[in-house]
């Protein structure tokens, strides 16, 4: 449904950790500016872009979110479970596993969305420092773990940048 799409689009667009996604509040979103404030490890906050797909998915989900909210719910949380409470880490895992089963995917975890976001940004030409900032890594060596270079990309970069490639 709308919540799950918004959840996955947010996590992929921002590269947010599961723990960062569970603590996301409505006040952290600025859909007009296309940004979110993500609270990471050590309560460090960072501003991340959302991108068009995530903005659309979240905007579509928010009216449904009001229906999920109940009297005793955590009214500030962006992502709510069917009882109107803040989605937990386990809740996000369960949602992802359920969707993965429908499309016959194995070895899927919320961390795969983070890894994919980083890898796709690097493959698209982003520099490691920018990806490091977006993911909230203290050390660039951590960011390098996420960024496997495909053989195709290596060959393409070699052919366009090495003076002896021709």
XYZ file of N, CA and C in Angstrom:
498
model
N 0.806 -1.190 0.000
C 0.000 0.000 0.000
C 0.852 1.258 0.000
N 0.186 2.353 0.227
C 0.836 3.667 0.179
C 1.934 3.808 1.227
N 1.696 3.276 2.439
C 2.719 3.394 3.486
C 3.994 2.668 3.096
N 3.846 1.445 2.612
C 5.016 0.636 2.283
C 5.813 1.262 1.142
N 5.111 1.775 0.147
C 5.800 2.440 -0.964
C 6.553 3.672 -0.460
N 5.900 4.469 0.377
C 6.539 5.666 0.933
C 7.755 5.285 1.771
N 7.620 4.232 2.545
C 8.709 3.746 3.399
C 9.918 3.344 2.561
N 9.688 2.509 1.550
C 10.791 2.022 0.710
C 11.407 3.155 -0.114
N 10.563 4.029 -0.656
C 11.079 5.159 -1.443
C 11.922 6.082 -0.567
N 11.464 6.325 0.670
C 12.224 7.176 1.592
C 13.580 6.548 1.895
N 13.580 5.268 2.234
C 14.828 4.604 2.620
C 15.812 4.538 1.454
N 15.303 4.266 0.262
C 16.189 4.183 -0.905
C 16.686 5.573 -1.314
N 15.797 6.566 -1.295
C 16.178 7.922 -1.714
C 17.222 8.536 -0.792
N 17.096 8.269 0.493
C 17.961 8.930 1.475
C 19.119 8.063 1.949
N 19.030 6.758 1.728
C 20.042 5.857 2.265
C 19.970 5.763 3.780
N 18.819 6.103 4.343
C 18.666 6.121 5.802
C 18.743 4.717 6.398
N 19.321 4.640 7.580
C 19.340 3.392 8.346
C 17.918 3.108 8.842
N 17.646 1.849 9.182
C 16.334 1.489 9.729
C 16.071 2.307 10.995
N 17.069 2.392 11.861
C 16.898 3.126 13.124
C 16.576 4.596 12.869
N 17.139 5.169 11.818
C 16.871 6.566 11.469
C 15.457 6.726 10.924
N 14.983 5.716 10.234
C 13.640 5.746 9.659
C 12.584 5.630 10.751
N 12.849 4.808 11.759
C 11.860 4.619 12.830
C 11.667 5.881 13.668
N 12.680 6.726 13.766
C 12.554 7.946 14.591
C 12.178 9.181 13.775
N 11.923 9.003 12.482
C 11.554 10.127 11.622
C 10.191 10.686 12.034
N 10.129 11.992 12.227
C 8.882 12.661 12.593
C 8.417 13.571 11.464
N 7.126 13.898 11.483
C 6.556 14.771 10.457
C 7.316 16.088 10.358
N 7.729 16.633 11.493
C 8.448 17.913 11.496
C 9.811 17.818 10.818
N 10.303 16.585 10.611
C 11.593 16.377 9.948
C 11.477 16.439 8.425
N 10.253 16.390 7.924
C 10.021 16.396 6.475
C 9.700 17.797 5.979
N 10.270 18.153 4.839
C 9.889 19.372 4.136
C 9.698 18.968 2.677
N 8.475 18.534 2.369
C 8.195 18.023 1.025
C 8.317 19.117 -0.029
N 8.001 20.361 0.343
C 8.134 21.459 -0.616
C 9.586 21.685 -1.012
N 10.464 21.650 -0.027
C 11.900 21.824 -0.294
C 12.521 20.524 -0.800
N 11.809 19.402 -0.602
C 12.326 18.105 -1.035
C 13.443 17.586 -0.154
N 13.342 17.856 1.152
C 14.393 17.435 2.078
C 13.811 16.800 3.337
N 14.683 16.104 4.048
C 14.334 15.542 5.353
C 15.524 15.717 6.278
N 15.243 15.892 7.552
C 16.296 15.906 8.556
C 16.314 14.516 9.171
N 17.427 13.838 9.015
C 17.578 12.471 9.518
C 18.455 12.521 10.766
N 17.987 11.872 11.826
C 18.751 11.814 13.070
C 19.474 10.480 13.128
N 20.795 10.549 13.076
C 21.614 9.346 13.003
C 22.240 8.956 14.321
N 23.292 8.168 14.219
C 24.025 7.697 15.391
C 24.527 8.885 16.202
N 24.458 8.747 17.522
C 24.918 9.819 18.394
C 24.045 11.057 18.313
N 22.791 10.885 17.900
C 21.820 11.981 17.748
C 22.295 13.080 16.803
N 23.209 12.731 15.894
C 23.671 13.702 14.896
C 22.604 13.836 13.818
N 22.313 15.084 13.458
C 21.313 15.326 12.427
C 21.978 15.739 11.126
N 21.361 15.304 10.025
C 21.858 15.706 8.714
C 20.667 15.949 7.791
N 20.852 16.862 6.866
C 19.822 17.197 5.892
C 20.066 16.353 4.651
N 19.034 15.646 4.206
C 19.178 14.802 3.016
C 18.087 15.138 2.001
N 18.427 15.078 0.708
C 17.411 15.286 -0.329
C 16.513 14.058 -0.438
N 15.262 14.288 -0.822
C 14.311 13.182 -0.943
C 14.167 12.673 -2.377
N 14.176 13.544 -3.346
C 13.954 13.117 -4.726
C 12.470 12.980 -5.030
N 12.144 13.094 -6.290
C 10.756 13.111 -6.743
C 9.922 11.905 -6.379
N 10.480 10.704 -6.522
C 9.721 9.483 -6.229
C 9.335 9.417 -4.755
N 10.277 9.733 -3.882
C 10.002 9.693 -2.440
C 8.998 10.776 -2.049
N 9.160 11.967 -2.603
C 8.232 13.063 -2.294
C 6.811 12.668 -2.676
N 6.637 12.141 -3.893
C 5.307 11.724 -4.361
C 4.726 10.627 -3.484
N 5.550 9.632 -3.164
C 5.076 8.495 -2.364
C 4.678 8.938 -0.955
N 5.467 9.812 -0.353
C 5.156 10.293 1.000
C 3.893 11.153 0.974
N 3.777 12.024 -0.030
C 2.589 12.877 -0.158
C 1.333 12.026 -0.336
N 1.454 10.930 -1.059
C 0.323 10.021 -1.264
C -0.019 9.265 0.022
N 0.984 8.959 0.817
C 0.788 8.200 2.060
C 0.191 9.031 3.196
N 0.570 10.291 3.310
C 0.182 11.097 4.478
C -1.325 11.120 4.771
N -2.221 11.220 3.772
C -3.656 11.139 4.099
C -4.041 9.776 4.710
N -3.411 8.691 4.257
C -3.677 7.353 4.811
C -3.156 7.261 6.244
N -2.060 7.956 6.499
C -1.447 7.967 7.829
C -2.439 8.486 8.859
N -3.223 9.493 8.489
C -4.227 10.051 9.403
C -5.248 9.001 9.806
N -5.577 8.097 8.885
C -6.527 7.021 9.179
C -5.934 6.015 10.164
N -4.615 5.816 10.098
C -3.944 4.866 10.991
C -3.827 5.402 12.414
N -3.748 6.718 12.510
C -3.533 7.322 13.824
C -4.707 7.063 14.749
N -4.397 6.740 15.992
C -5.430 6.515 17.001
C -5.180 7.459 18.165
N -6.082 7.467 19.106
C -6.001 8.394 20.243
C -4.672 8.305 20.991
N -4.192 7.097 21.236
C -2.970 6.939 22.019
C -1.719 6.788 21.189
N -1.814 7.120 19.916
C -0.677 6.850 19.029
C 0.401 7.914 19.146
N 1.548 7.589 18.584
C 2.668 8.524 18.516
C 2.388 9.438 17.326
N 1.698 10.524 17.579
C 1.186 11.353 16.488
C 2.268 12.039 15.662
N 3.502 12.100 16.174
C 4.563 12.756 15.428
C 5.281 11.863 14.442
N 5.173 10.560 14.621
C 5.904 9.617 13.777
C 5.385 9.651 12.346
N 6.294 9.574 11.384
C 5.878 9.537 9.980
C 5.292 8.168 9.654
N 6.032 7.123 9.977
C 5.610 5.780 9.589
C 4.972 5.050 10.766
N 3.680 4.716 10.590
C 2.903 4.075 11.647
C 2.544 2.645 11.271
N 2.386 1.799 12.300
C 1.912 0.437 12.060
C 0.383 0.433 12.037
N -0.219 -0.743 11.870
C -1.676 -0.821 11.746
C -2.398 -0.451 13.048
N -1.660 -0.386 14.166
C -2.256 0.031 15.436
C -2.069 1.531 15.693
N -1.498 2.216 14.716
C -1.317 3.651 14.853
C -0.089 4.047 15.649
N 0.783 3.081 15.901
C 2.014 3.362 16.650
C 3.194 3.473 15.691
N 4.256 4.089 16.183
C 5.489 4.246 15.416
C 5.978 2.874 14.947
N 6.320 2.764 13.666
C 6.862 1.509 13.135
C 8.192 1.201 13.815
N 8.391 -0.050 14.180
C 9.636 -0.481 14.822
C 10.595 -1.035 13.773
N 11.819 -1.295 14.208
C 12.804 -1.938 13.330
C 12.260 -3.272 12.826
N 11.695 -4.048 13.752
C 11.151 -5.360 13.391
C 9.976 -5.211 12.430
N 9.182 -4.170 12.635
C 8.053 -3.914 11.747
C 8.512 -3.645 10.325
N 9.554 -2.836 10.186
C 10.095 -2.531 8.856
C 10.658 -3.794 8.216
N 11.393 -4.598 8.991
C 11.912 -5.875 8.489
C 10.775 -6.744 7.969
N 9.712 -6.867 8.763
C 8.574 -7.709 8.387
C 7.913 -7.253 7.102
N 7.735 -5.951 6.962
C 7.117 -5.388 5.756
C 7.976 -5.709 4.533
N 9.277 -5.496 4.661
C 10.190 -5.758 3.547
C 10.209 -7.241 3.187
N 10.267 -8.108 4.186
C 10.282 -9.558 3.938
C 9.011 -9.993 3.211
N 7.865 -9.450 3.640
C 6.585 -9.810 3.018
C 6.584 -9.425 1.537
N 7.050 -8.224 1.236
C 7.094 -7.787 -0.162
C 8.122 -8.593 -0.960
N 9.236 -8.919 -0.352
C 10.284 -9.698 -1.031
C 9.763 -11.080 -1.413
N 8.983 -11.686 -0.525
C 8.408 -13.011 -0.815
C 7.500 -12.958 -2.034
N 6.734 -11.872 -2.167
C 5.806 -11.731 -3.299
C 6.522 -11.710 -4.640
N 7.745 -11.213 -4.658
C 8.495 -11.151 -5.913
C 9.646 -12.152 -5.939
N 9.607 -13.102 -5.006
C 10.562 -14.208 -4.964
C 12.013 -13.747 -4.809
N 12.230 -12.793 -3.918
C 13.576 -12.299 -3.629
C 14.080 -12.890 -2.320
N 15.313 -13.334 -2.329
C 15.949 -13.806 -1.106
C 16.953 -12.759 -0.642
N 17.449 -12.935 0.557
C 18.536 -12.102 1.090
C 18.262 -10.604 0.989
N 17.042 -10.214 1.300
C 16.695 -8.802 1.293
C 16.619 -8.323 2.734
N 17.181 -7.148 2.965
C 17.093 -6.530 4.283
C 16.955 -5.029 4.077
N 16.507 -4.309 5.096
C 16.444 -2.854 4.954
C 17.809 -2.257 4.618
N 18.863 -2.905 5.077
C 20.213 -2.398 4.814
C 20.553 -2.463 3.320
N 19.923 -3.389 2.603
C 20.142 -3.504 1.158
C 19.702 -2.211 0.458
N 18.633 -1.585 0.948
C 18.178 -0.321 0.357
C 19.237 0.767 0.545
N 19.851 0.805 1.720
C 20.911 1.776 2.022
C 22.129 1.522 1.137
N 22.513 0.259 1.056
C 23.656 -0.144 0.237
C 23.402 0.208 -1.235
N 22.197 -0.088 -1.706
C 21.837 0.200 -3.101
C 21.869 1.694 -3.383
N 21.353 2.495 -2.457
C 21.368 3.948 -2.638
C 22.801 4.443 -2.809
N 23.698 3.981 -1.951
C 25.105 4.406 -2.018
C 25.758 3.939 -3.309
N 25.566 2.679 -3.643
C 26.174 2.110 -4.845
C 25.674 2.821 -6.098
N 24.361 3.044 -6.190
C 23.790 3.688 -7.372
C 24.244 5.142 -7.494
N 24.427 5.820 -6.367
C 24.937 7.202 -6.422
C 26.362 7.233 -6.963
N 27.205 6.332 -6.477
C 28.597 6.289 -6.947
C 28.632 5.916 -8.424
N 27.835 4.921 -8.823
C 27.785 4.527 -10.231
C 27.273 5.672 -11.102
N 26.430 6.534 -10.523
C 25.896 7.680 -11.258
C 26.830 8.879 -11.279
N 27.989 8.747 -10.630
C 28.984 9.811 -10.686
C 29.186 10.605 -9.405
N 28.473 10.262 -8.339
C 28.650 10.994 -7.073
C 30.018 10.692 -6.479
N 30.620 11.706 -5.865
C 31.909 11.475 -5.212
C 31.677 10.886 -3.816
N 32.678 10.183 -3.315
C 32.555 9.486 -2.032
C 32.278 10.433 -0.870
N 32.846 11.633 -0.895
C 32.614 12.584 0.203
C 31.137 12.948 0.305
N 30.486 13.147 -0.828
C 29.065 13.485 -0.835
C 28.243 12.318 -0.314
N 28.559 11.121 -0.772
C 27.848 9.923 -0.313
C 28.075 9.734 1.187
N 29.290 9.986 1.638
C 29.610 9.886 3.069
C 28.706 10.816 3.887
N 28.569 12.057 3.436
C 27.713 13.028 4.132
C 26.265 12.564 4.144
N 25.787 12.096 2.988
C 24.397 11.679 2.891
C 24.095 10.507 3.815
N 25.021 9.561 3.903
C 24.797 8.381 4.734
C 25.113 8.617 6.205
N 25.779 9.724 6.507
C 26.102 10.023 7.894
C 27.246 9.208 8.444
N 28.198 8.861 7.582
C 29.369 8.103 8.028
C 30.412 9.037 8.626
N 30.967 8.644 9.763
C 32.039 9.427 10.380
C 33.319 9.291 9.558
N 33.535 8.105 9.001
C 34.764 7.823 8.261
C 34.459 7.450 6.817
N 35.254 7.975 5.902
C 35.058 7.656 4.481
C 35.361 6.189 4.194
N 36.169 5.551 5.031
C 36.469 4.126 4.823
C 35.197 3.287 4.983
N 34.274 3.739 5.819
C 32.989 3.044 5.957
C 32.199 3.174 4.666
N 32.216 4.352 4.067
C 31.484 4.597 2.819
C 32.025 3.710 1.704
N 33.340 3.509 1.679
C 33.958 2.704 0.622
C 33.461 1.262 0.628
N 33.064 0.762 1.785
C 32.532 -0.604 1.886
C 31.271 -0.743 1.033
N 30.473 0.324 0.979
C 29.199 0.296 0.266
C 29.351 0.434 -1.233
N 30.524 0.769 -1.693
C 30.647 1.193 -3.081
C 31.500 0.247 -3.903
N 30.955 -0.901 -4.182
C 31.638 -1.838 -5.068
C 31.613 -1.276 -6.481
N 32.720 -1.385 -7.146
C 32.793 -0.933 -8.536
C 32.507 -2.139 -9.419
N 31.511 -2.004 -10.292
C 31.202 -3.105 -11.199
C 32.282 -3.168 -12.275
N 32.531 -4.355 -12.826
C 33.526 -4.468 -13.906
C 33.192 -3.551 -15.089
N 31.900 -3.408 -15.388
C 31.480 -2.550 -16.500
C 31.849 -1.090 -16.235
N 31.601 -0.655 -15.005
C 31.899 0.733 -14.638
C 33.405 0.987 -14.677
N 34.172 0.036 -14.172
C 35.626 0.167 -14.170
C 36.143 0.316 -15.602
N 35.634 -0.527 -16.502
C 36.051 -0.476 -17.899
C 35.657 0.859 -18.540
N 34.435 1.304 -18.263
C 33.957 2.567 -18.827
C 34.817 3.746 -18.352
N 35.115 3.791 -17.061
C 35.945 4.870 -16.517
C 37.351 4.802 -17.101
N 37.883 3.597 -17.196
C 39.217 3.414 -17.775
C 39.250 3.938 -19.212
N 38.262 3.525 -20.002
C 38.232 3.899 -21.418
C 38.097 5.412 -21.610
N 37.400 6.080 -20.715
C 37.197 7.518 -20.885
C 38.241 8.374 -20.173
N 39.020 7.786 -19.269
C 39.927 8.633 -18.495
C 41.411 8.284 -18.585
N 41.751 7.073 -18.971
C 43.169 6.702 -19.026
C 43.741 7.081 -20.395
N 44.883 7.782 -20.408
C 45.441 8.237 -21.692
C 45.861 7.096 -22.626
N 46.142 5.930 -22.092
C 46.580 4.799 -22.934
C 45.468 3.787 -23.206
N 44.235 4.157 -22.947
C 43.133 3.203 -23.121
C 42.750 2.994 -24.579
N 43.183 3.900 -25.453
C 42.756 3.809 -26.854
C 43.750 3.078 -27.697
